[in-house]
């Protein structure tokens, strides 16, 4: 295919995303109010708990086998590399722009976590449907492409909720503590000289107020009570760790759907019962596939509605937006080209052009939309996150078209 044909093939999926996103923004306007804030929350809940798990489970169950598992082992490592490199670059953006403390975690999260599921769920099927595409027959391309994207979505969700979730949480707590320290210092200056302790620091306890009969007894504590057993310390540490890493968020519904999909694909008895035209329980697979088909349009409409928040603005520094855009759309894709080309040359990545294309696209996608959900949970940087999402997704129409065109040419 020529460069112009590749550009047209790459631009059509992005245009489809833009049209549906624009429709979502229109439906979310106050004058229309079909997809208002409450409606988006309810629809997002249905997508999060029903559509996404069904989509991931059905796509993985149809295509995952023991042989394909051997070929796909590099994808989780590749996604981890996007998070590590993005975090380092996000830390550099923080050093240069010097944002407020409560935004540092948000900036690192936007640079580290890309939209590894929703955007690719729209782009890959549209690319496969284009005639004369570089990825072979449309049906085969769609089947394997959706399996690759489903695995990408599941692994990305694990990294997002176990890593970015805790970065934003720590950043928001630090800003809260700093404000608390400032309030405390102000209150101390108002109190003045009233700093005497309420209780004496003497090591003896007086048991009578009569000076003639005062008997001083030593206030000793049993050393056995103060010492904590090692097993108790380990138990306390594990409880503290489980509170910090919320397992419910790590094992999101999409991750659970991936586990179910792996079980269906890898266990022969389950696979024969659910997959195939002669499978006795194929109605379950067909029903789940029907549910999963609703994920892509619903997700795109929600993205369009959420981007309206960014139009109101929040006084965010322009340098922060420029830094995040430069990281996500320039630095990360260039780094991804070097990594994937090197991995392919030394035999770590197999020669399937669609697989390599998706690995490259994981470096070029905009920030994950779930970062906005995380900021809502902690009440830190919610309006700033809306502005970042607005600009990054507005520029994604240009960036994704250009990079996907180049990636197609690179793997073809």
GROMACS .gro file of C-alpha atoms in nm:
model
  412
    1UNK     CA    1   0.000   0.000   0.000
    2UNK     CA    2   0.111   0.355  -0.073
    3UNK     CA    3   0.159   0.614   0.197
    4UNK     CA    4  -0.158   0.801   0.096
    5UNK     CA    5  -0.366   0.482   0.113
    6UNK     CA    6  -0.222   0.402   0.454
    7UNK     CA    7  -0.306   0.754   0.571
    8UNK     CA    8  -0.667   0.717   0.455
    9UNK     CA    9  -0.693   0.373   0.618
   10UNK     CA   10  -0.560   0.513   0.945
   11UNK     CA   11  -0.771   0.830   0.941
   12UNK     CA   12  -1.110   0.663   0.894
   13UNK     CA   13  -1.112   0.490   1.239
   14UNK     CA   14  -1.009   0.815   1.407
   15UNK     CA   15  -1.286   1.002   1.225
   16UNK     CA   16  -1.537   0.744   1.348
   17UNK     CA   17  -1.419   0.803   1.704
   18UNK     CA   18  -1.446   1.181   1.657
   19UNK     CA   19  -1.801   1.161   1.519
   20UNK     CA   20  -1.931   0.945   1.804
   21UNK     CA   21  -1.739   1.156   2.059
   22UNK     CA   22  -1.896   1.474   1.916
   23UNK     CA   23  -2.239   1.310   1.945
   24UNK     CA   24  -2.167   1.229   2.310
   25UNK     CA   25  -2.064   1.590   2.375
   26UNK     CA   26  -2.382   1.715   2.208
   27UNK     CA   27  -2.604   1.481   2.410
   28UNK     CA   28  -2.433   1.601   2.730
   29UNK     CA   29  -2.508   1.971   2.671
   30UNK     CA   30  -2.731   2.137   2.931
   31UNK     CA   31  -2.987   2.227   2.665
   32UNK     CA   32  -3.016   1.865   2.548
   33UNK     CA   33  -2.939   1.683   2.876
   34UNK     CA   34  -2.988   1.332   2.738
   35UNK     CA   35  -2.642   1.226   2.852
   36UNK     CA   36  -2.610   1.445   3.162
   37UNK     CA   37  -2.378   1.378   3.452
   38UNK     CA   38  -2.613   1.134   3.627
   39UNK     CA   39  -2.689   0.952   3.302
   40UNK     CA   40  -2.317   0.919   3.227
   41UNK     CA   41  -2.250   0.778   3.573
   42UNK     CA   42  -2.523   0.515   3.533
   43UNK     CA   43  -2.416   0.426   3.180
   44UNK     CA   44  -2.052   0.411   3.289
   45UNK     CA   45  -2.148   0.171   3.567
   46UNK     CA   46  -2.322  -0.059   3.317
   47UNK     CA   47  -2.020  -0.044   3.084
   48UNK     CA   48  -1.774  -0.103   3.367
   49UNK     CA   49  -1.953  -0.398   3.526
   50UNK     CA   50  -2.133  -0.559   3.230
   51UNK     CA   51  -2.019  -0.460   2.879
   52UNK     CA   52  -1.641  -0.451   2.929
   53UNK     CA   53  -1.610  -0.788   3.112
   54UNK     CA   54  -1.833  -0.954   2.852
   55UNK     CA   55  -1.626  -0.809   2.568
   56UNK     CA   56  -1.293  -0.914   2.721
   57UNK     CA   57  -1.409  -1.263   2.820
   58UNK     CA   58  -1.564  -1.350   2.482
   59UNK     CA   59  -1.273  -1.221   2.272
   60UNK     CA   60  -1.008  -1.392   2.481
   61UNK     CA   61  -1.207  -1.715   2.508
   62UNK     CA   62  -1.236  -1.745   2.130
   63UNK     CA   63  -0.868  -1.691   2.047
   64UNK     CA   64  -0.653  -1.772   2.350
   65UNK     CA   65  -0.484  -2.113   2.340
   66UNK     CA   66  -0.165  -2.248   2.489
   67UNK     CA   67   0.021  -2.178   2.165
   68UNK     CA   68  -0.103  -1.818   2.148
   69UNK     CA   69  -0.011  -1.763   2.514
   70UNK     CA   70   0.350  -1.836   2.425
   71UNK     CA   71   0.335  -1.570   2.153
   72UNK     CA   72   0.165  -1.304   2.369
   73UNK     CA   73   0.399  -1.312   2.670
   74UNK     CA   74   0.572  -0.988   2.566
   75UNK     CA   75   0.256  -0.772   2.580
   76UNK     CA   76   0.238  -0.742   2.964
   77UNK     CA   77   0.608  -0.651   2.967
   78UNK     CA   78   0.554  -0.395   2.692
   79UNK     CA   79   0.269  -0.232   2.886
   80UNK     CA   80   0.485  -0.226   3.198
   81UNK     CA   81   0.757  -0.049   2.998
   82UNK     CA   82   0.507   0.218   2.887
   83UNK     CA   83   0.421   0.282   3.253
   84UNK     CA   84   0.786   0.294   3.366
   85UNK     CA   85   0.907   0.521   3.084
   86UNK     CA   86   0.599   0.742   3.113
   87UNK     CA   87   0.651   0.776   3.489
   88UNK     CA   88   1.013   0.887   3.441
   89UNK     CA   89   0.909   1.141   3.179
   90UNK     CA   90   0.623   1.259   3.400
   91UNK     CA   91   0.869   1.313   3.684
   92UNK     CA   92   1.077   1.528   3.445
   93UNK     CA   93   0.764   1.730   3.359
   94UNK     CA   94   0.708   1.787   3.732
   95UNK     CA   95   1.066   1.912   3.773
   96UNK     CA   96   1.031   2.155   3.483
   97UNK     CA   97   0.680   2.290   3.545
   98UNK     CA   98   0.681   2.280   3.929
   99UNK     CA   99   0.307   2.219   3.970
  100UNK     CA  100   0.114   2.231   4.301
  101UNK     CA  101   0.167   1.921   4.520
  102UNK     CA  102  -0.181   1.780   4.459
  103UNK     CA  103  -0.120   1.773   4.080
  104UNK     CA  104   0.214   1.589   4.079
  105UNK     CA  105   0.056   1.246   4.100
  106UNK     CA  106  -0.199   1.338   3.833
  107UNK     CA  107   0.077   1.448   3.592
  108UNK     CA  108   0.278   1.128   3.645
  109UNK     CA  109  -0.037   0.921   3.603
  110UNK     CA  110  -0.134   1.093   3.276
  111UNK     CA  111   0.216   1.039   3.137
  112UNK     CA  112   0.234   0.675   3.253
  113UNK     CA  113  -0.114   0.529   3.190
  114UNK     CA  114  -0.247   0.528   2.836
  115UNK     CA  115  -0.593   0.439   2.710
  116UNK     CA  116  -0.499   0.079   2.635
  117UNK     CA  117  -0.853  -0.049   2.588
  118UNK     CA  118  -1.126   0.190   2.483
  119UNK     CA  119  -0.945   0.371   2.200
  120UNK     CA  120  -0.797   0.050   2.059
  121UNK     CA  121  -1.137  -0.120   2.080
  122UNK     CA  122  -1.264   0.134   1.830
  123UNK     CA  123  -0.957   0.171   1.608
  124UNK     CA  124  -0.862  -0.194   1.554
  125UNK     CA  125  -1.202  -0.320   1.424
  126UNK     CA  126  -1.227  -0.017   1.194
  127UNK     CA  127  -0.875  -0.076   1.061
  128UNK     CA  128  -0.951  -0.444   0.999
  129UNK     CA  129  -1.268  -0.362   0.802
  130UNK     CA  130  -1.081  -0.143   0.553
  131UNK     CA  131  -1.027  -0.320   0.223
  132UNK     CA  132  -0.668  -0.364   0.117
  133UNK     CA  133  -0.539  -0.318   0.472
  134UNK     CA  134  -0.196  -0.449   0.570
  135UNK     CA  135  -0.335  -0.704   0.819
  136UNK     CA  136  -0.490  -0.964   0.590
  137UNK     CA  137  -0.847  -1.093   0.579
  138UNK     CA  138  -1.092  -0.871   0.772
  139UNK     CA  139  -1.251  -1.156   0.969
  140UNK     CA  140  -0.919  -1.301   1.085
  141UNK     CA  141  -0.783  -0.954   1.159
  142UNK     CA  142  -1.092  -0.867   1.366
  143UNK     CA  143  -1.084  -1.191   1.566
  144UNK     CA  144  -0.718  -1.176   1.660
  145UNK     CA  145  -0.711  -0.797   1.690
  146UNK     CA  146  -0.991  -0.797   1.946
  147UNK     CA  147  -0.814  -1.068   2.143
  148UNK     CA  148  -0.494  -0.862   2.152
  149UNK     CA  149  -0.687  -0.551   2.256
  150UNK     CA  150  -0.878  -0.741   2.525
  151UNK     CA  151  -0.553  -0.862   2.678
  152UNK     CA  152  -0.419  -0.506   2.655
  153UNK     CA  153  -0.726  -0.373   2.835
  154UNK     CA  154  -0.705  -0.631   3.114
  155UNK     CA  155  -0.331  -0.586   3.181
  156UNK     CA  156  -0.362  -0.207   3.159
  157UNK     CA  157  -0.643  -0.211   3.417
  158UNK     CA  158  -0.425  -0.404   3.663
  159UNK     CA  159  -0.134  -0.161   3.625
  160UNK     CA  160  -0.364   0.143   3.638
  161UNK     CA  161  -0.546   0.053   3.958
  162UNK     CA  162  -0.242  -0.084   4.139
  163UNK     CA  163   0.007   0.189   4.037
  164UNK     CA  164  -0.158   0.514   3.924
  165UNK     CA  165  -0.432   0.479   4.187
  166UNK     CA  166  -0.172   0.479   4.465
  167UNK     CA  167   0.036   0.759   4.309
  168UNK     CA  168  -0.266   0.993   4.300
  169UNK     CA  169  -0.366   0.881   4.650
  170UNK     CA  170  -0.022   0.960   4.796
  171UNK     CA  171  -0.006   1.293   4.614
  172UNK     CA  172  -0.349   1.400   4.740
  173UNK     CA  173  -0.263   1.300   5.097
  174UNK     CA  174   0.062   1.497   5.089
  175UNK     CA  175  -0.120   1.812   4.982
  176UNK     CA  176  -0.377   1.756   5.258
  177UNK     CA  177  -0.104   1.710   5.519
  178UNK     CA  178   0.077   2.026   5.406
  179UNK     CA  179  -0.240   2.230   5.438
  180UNK     CA  180  -0.301   2.074   5.779
  181UNK     CA  181   0.050   2.169   5.894
  182UNK     CA  182  -0.006   2.528   5.784
  183UNK     CA  183  -0.334   2.546   5.975
  184UNK     CA  184  -0.167   2.399   6.280
  185UNK     CA  185   0.115   2.656   6.275
  186UNK     CA  186  -0.139   2.938   6.256
  187UNK     CA  187  -0.330   2.804   6.554
  188UNK     CA  188  -0.008   2.774   6.756
  189UNK     CA  189   0.078   3.139   6.695
  190UNK     CA  190  -0.269   3.238   6.815
  191UNK     CA  191  -0.235   3.040   7.137
  192UNK     CA  192   0.078   3.224   7.244
  193UNK     CA  193   0.255   3.110   7.561
  194UNK     CA  194   0.003   2.849   7.673
  195UNK     CA  195   0.240   2.562   7.617
  196UNK     CA  196   0.268   2.401   7.962
  197UNK     CA  197   0.188   2.031   7.970
  198UNK     CA  198  -0.132   1.919   8.135
  199UNK     CA  199   0.042   1.630   8.305
  200UNK     CA  200   0.379   1.631   8.469
  201UNK     CA  201   0.655   1.430   8.302
  202UNK     CA  202   0.778   1.293   8.632
  203UNK     CA  203   0.838   0.923   8.648
  204UNK     CA  204   0.658   0.881   8.984
  205UNK     CA  205   0.284   0.862   9.054
  206UNK     CA  206   0.163   1.039   9.370
  207UNK     CA  207  -0.132   0.863   9.529
  208UNK     CA  208  -0.228   1.123   9.789
  209UNK     CA  209  -0.265   1.500   9.792
  210UNK     CA  210  -0.164   1.526  10.160
  211UNK     CA  211   0.207   1.616  10.166
  212UNK     CA  212   0.257   1.416  10.482
  213UNK     CA  213   0.129   1.094  10.338
  214UNK     CA  214   0.249   1.121   9.985
  215UNK     CA  215   0.389   0.789   9.871
  216UNK     CA  216   0.572   0.791   9.541
  217UNK     CA  217   0.537   0.469   9.350
  218UNK     CA  218   0.734   0.407   9.030
  219UNK     CA  219   0.513   0.401   8.718
  220UNK     CA  220   0.681   0.110   8.547
  221UNK     CA  221   0.532  -0.075   8.253
  222UNK     CA  222   0.571  -0.435   8.180
  223UNK     CA  223   0.819  -0.491   7.902
  224UNK     CA  224   0.614  -0.784   7.784
  225UNK     CA  225   0.318  -0.552   7.717
  226UNK     CA  226   0.522  -0.303   7.514
  227UNK     CA  227   0.686  -0.562   7.295
  228UNK     CA  228   0.486  -0.684   6.999
  229UNK     CA  229   0.535  -1.032   6.869
  230UNK     CA  230   0.691  -1.070   6.526
  231UNK     CA  231   0.385  -1.249   6.394
  232UNK     CA  232   0.163  -0.959   6.503
  233UNK     CA  233   0.392  -0.712   6.326
  234UNK     CA  234   0.374  -0.916   6.006
  235UNK     CA  235  -0.004  -0.934   6.035
  236UNK     CA  236  -0.028  -0.558   6.087
  237UNK     CA  237   0.200  -0.496   5.787
  238UNK     CA  238  -0.009  -0.719   5.560
  239UNK     CA  239  -0.330  -0.549   5.675
  240UNK     CA  240  -0.174  -0.209   5.608
  241UNK     CA  241  -0.056  -0.323   5.263
  242UNK     CA  242  -0.399  -0.460   5.175
  243UNK     CA  243  -0.556  -0.127   5.271
  244UNK     CA  244  -0.310   0.065   5.053
  245UNK     CA  245  -0.349  -0.166   4.752
  246UNK     CA  246  -0.723  -0.204   4.713
  247UNK     CA  247  -0.768  -0.554   4.573
  248UNK     CA  248  -1.121  -0.471   4.460
  249UNK     CA  249  -0.984  -0.205   4.227
  250UNK     CA  250  -0.690  -0.417   4.111
  251UNK     CA  251  -0.926  -0.701   4.019
  252UNK     CA  252  -1.156  -0.476   3.821
  253UNK     CA  253  -1.441  -0.637   3.623
  254UNK     CA  254  -1.231  -0.625   3.305
  255UNK     CA  255  -0.955  -0.818   3.484
  256UNK     CA  256  -1.210  -1.071   3.608
  257UNK     CA  257  -1.339  -1.103   3.252
  258UNK     CA  258  -0.984  -1.170   3.133
  259UNK     CA  259  -0.944  -1.446   3.391
  260UNK     CA  260  -1.270  -1.604   3.273
  261UNK     CA  261  -1.157  -1.571   2.911
  262UNK     CA  262  -0.825  -1.741   2.987
  263UNK     CA  263  -1.009  -2.022   3.166
  264UNK     CA  264  -1.240  -2.073   2.867
  265UNK     CA  265  -0.957  -2.071   2.616
  266UNK     CA  266  -0.703  -2.281   2.805
  267UNK     CA  267  -0.927  -2.551   2.959
  268UNK     CA  268  -1.028  -2.790   2.678
  269UNK     CA  269  -1.350  -2.912   2.846
  270UNK     CA  270  -1.483  -2.558   2.896
  271UNK     CA  271  -1.372  -2.451   2.549
  272UNK     CA  272  -1.552  -2.739   2.377
  273UNK     CA  273  -1.866  -2.665   2.577
  274UNK     CA  274  -1.883  -2.293   2.491
  275UNK     CA  275  -1.686  -2.224   2.171
  276UNK     CA  276  -1.789  -2.347   1.826
  277UNK     CA  277  -2.103  -2.405   1.625
  278UNK     CA  278  -2.155  -2.751   1.776
  279UNK     CA  279  -2.087  -2.649   2.138
  280UNK     CA  280  -2.381  -2.743   2.365
  281UNK     CA  281  -2.355  -2.419   2.569
  282UNK     CA  282  -2.276  -2.186   2.279
  283UNK     CA  283  -2.583  -1.975   2.366
  284UNK     CA  284  -2.391  -1.846   2.669
  285UNK     CA  285  -2.100  -1.737   2.452
  286UNK     CA  286  -2.334  -1.575   2.199
  287UNK     CA  287  -2.521  -1.386   2.471
  288UNK     CA  288  -2.199  -1.259   2.625
  289UNK     CA  289  -2.074  -1.154   2.281
  290UNK     CA  290  -2.397  -0.963   2.221
  291UNK     CA  291  -2.346  -0.776   2.549
  292UNK     CA  292  -1.986  -0.700   2.465
  293UNK     CA  293  -2.084  -0.540   2.134
  294UNK     CA  294  -2.247  -0.256   2.327
  295UNK     CA  295  -1.922  -0.155   2.498
  296UNK     CA  296  -1.758   0.035   2.212
  297UNK     CA  297  -2.035   0.287   2.125
  298UNK     CA  298  -2.128   0.339   2.491
  299UNK     CA  299  -1.766   0.406   2.592
  300UNK     CA  300  -1.716   0.655   2.310
  301UNK     CA  301  -2.033   0.846   2.399
  302UNK     CA  302  -1.922   0.867   2.764
  303UNK     CA  303  -1.581   1.001   2.660
  304UNK     CA  304  -1.751   1.275   2.456
  305UNK     CA  305  -1.974   1.372   2.747
  306UNK     CA  306  -1.688   1.381   2.996
  307UNK     CA  307  -1.476   1.608   2.775
  308UNK     CA  308  -1.731   1.889   2.819
  309UNK     CA  309  -1.597   1.945   3.170
  310UNK     CA  310  -1.266   2.060   3.028
  311UNK     CA  311  -1.428   2.346   2.835
  312UNK     CA  312  -1.498   2.530   3.160
  313UNK     CA  313  -1.124   2.552   3.238
  314UNK     CA  314  -0.946   2.552   3.574
  315UNK     CA  315  -0.651   2.791   3.547
  316UNK     CA  316  -0.411   2.504   3.475
  317UNK     CA  317  -0.061   2.601   3.362
  318UNK     CA  318  -0.017   2.572   2.986
  319UNK     CA  319   0.329   2.428   3.039
  320UNK     CA  320   0.177   2.125   3.214
  321UNK     CA  321  -0.053   2.052   2.919
  322UNK     CA  322   0.235   2.099   2.673
  323UNK     CA  323   0.455   1.867   2.880
  324UNK     CA  324   0.197   1.588   2.895
  325UNK     CA  325   0.121   1.619   2.522
  326UNK     CA  326   0.494   1.608   2.439
  327UNK     CA  327   0.541   1.296   2.652
  328UNK     CA  328   0.240   1.105   2.521
  329UNK     CA  329   0.253   1.200   2.153
  330UNK     CA  330   0.625   1.252   2.085
  331UNK     CA  331   0.860   1.096   2.341
  332UNK     CA  332   0.670   0.773   2.415
  333UNK     CA  333   0.597   0.676   2.049
  334UNK     CA  334   0.960   0.732   1.952
  335UNK     CA  335   1.073   0.520   2.246
  336UNK     CA  336   0.820   0.253   2.151
  337UNK     CA  337   0.957   0.228   1.798
  338UNK     CA  338   1.306   0.161   1.933
  339UNK     CA  339   1.182  -0.100   2.185
  340UNK     CA  340   0.953  -0.293   1.948
  341UNK     CA  341   1.200  -0.289   1.659
  342UNK     CA  342   1.475  -0.413   1.889
  343UNK     CA  343   1.254  -0.680   2.045
  344UNK     CA  344   1.147  -0.803   1.700
  345UNK     CA  345   1.504  -0.825   1.574
  346UNK     CA  346   1.623  -1.035   1.868
  347UNK     CA  347   1.317  -1.264   1.849
  348UNK     CA  348   1.117  -1.151   2.154
  349UNK     CA  349   0.818  -1.048   1.939
  350UNK     CA  350   0.676  -1.271   1.664
  351UNK     CA  351   0.633  -1.140   1.311
  352UNK     CA  352   0.253  -1.091   1.309
  353UNK     CA  353   0.216  -0.732   1.178
  354UNK     CA  354  -0.114  -0.677   1.363
  355UNK     CA  355   0.043  -0.780   1.694
  356UNK     CA  356   0.340  -0.547   1.640
  357UNK     CA  357   0.105  -0.267   1.535
  358UNK     CA  358  -0.090  -0.295   1.861
  359UNK     CA  359   0.232  -0.305   2.065
  360UNK     CA  360   0.341   0.019   1.896
  361UNK     CA  361   0.000   0.183   1.941
  362UNK     CA  362   0.023   0.122   2.316
  363UNK     CA  363   0.290   0.395   2.323
  364UNK     CA  364   0.085   0.648   2.121
  365UNK     CA  365  -0.260   0.648   2.282
  366UNK     CA  366  -0.393   0.939   2.496
  367UNK     CA  367  -0.412   0.916   2.878
  368UNK     CA  368  -0.650   0.666   3.035
  369UNK     CA  369  -0.999   0.804   3.103
  370UNK     CA  370  -1.012   0.617   3.435
  371UNK     CA  371  -0.761   0.868   3.574
  372UNK     CA  372  -1.055   1.108   3.596
  373UNK     CA  373  -1.241   0.851   3.806
  374UNK     CA  374  -0.940   0.822   4.039
  375UNK     CA  375  -0.921   1.200   4.089
  376UNK     CA  376  -1.292   1.200   4.175
  377UNK     CA  377  -1.231   0.939   4.442
  378UNK     CA  378  -0.973   1.154   4.623
  379UNK     CA  379  -1.111   1.499   4.533
  380UNK     CA  380  -0.770   1.620   4.410
  381UNK     CA  381  -0.722   1.773   4.065
  382UNK     CA  382  -1.062   1.680   3.925
  383UNK     CA  383  -1.113   2.000   3.723
  384UNK     CA  384  -0.748   2.003   3.612
  385UNK     CA  385  -0.783   1.643   3.492
  386UNK     CA  386  -1.083   1.742   3.277
  387UNK     CA  387  -0.876   2.014   3.107
  388UNK     CA  388  -0.588   1.770   3.046
  389UNK     CA  389  -0.826   1.514   2.898
  390UNK     CA  390  -0.989   1.773   2.673
  391UNK     CA  391  -0.662   1.887   2.516
  392UNK     CA  392  -0.499   1.544   2.491
  393UNK     CA  393  -0.806   1.385   2.329
  394UNK     CA  394  -0.858   1.681   2.096
  395UNK     CA  395  -0.499   1.648   1.975
  396UNK     CA  396  -0.527   1.267   1.964
  397UNK     CA  397  -0.724   1.293   1.639
  398UNK     CA  398  -0.413   1.429   1.467
  399UNK     CA  399  -0.156   1.230   1.661
  400UNK     CA  400  -0.326   0.890   1.627
  401UNK     CA  401  -0.378   0.937   1.254
  402UNK     CA  402  -0.015   1.024   1.190
  403UNK     CA  403   0.135   0.761   1.418
  404UNK     CA  404  -0.098   0.481   1.307
  405UNK     CA  405  -0.012   0.561   0.945
  406UNK     CA  406   0.359   0.542   1.023
  407UNK     CA  407   0.319   0.225   1.231
  408UNK     CA  408   0.127   0.054   0.948
  409UNK     CA  409   0.404   0.141   0.706
  410UNK     CA  410   0.662   0.019   0.957
  411UNK     CA  411   0.510  -0.328   1.016
  412UNK     CA  412   0.375  -0.388   0.663
   0.00000   0.00000   0.00000
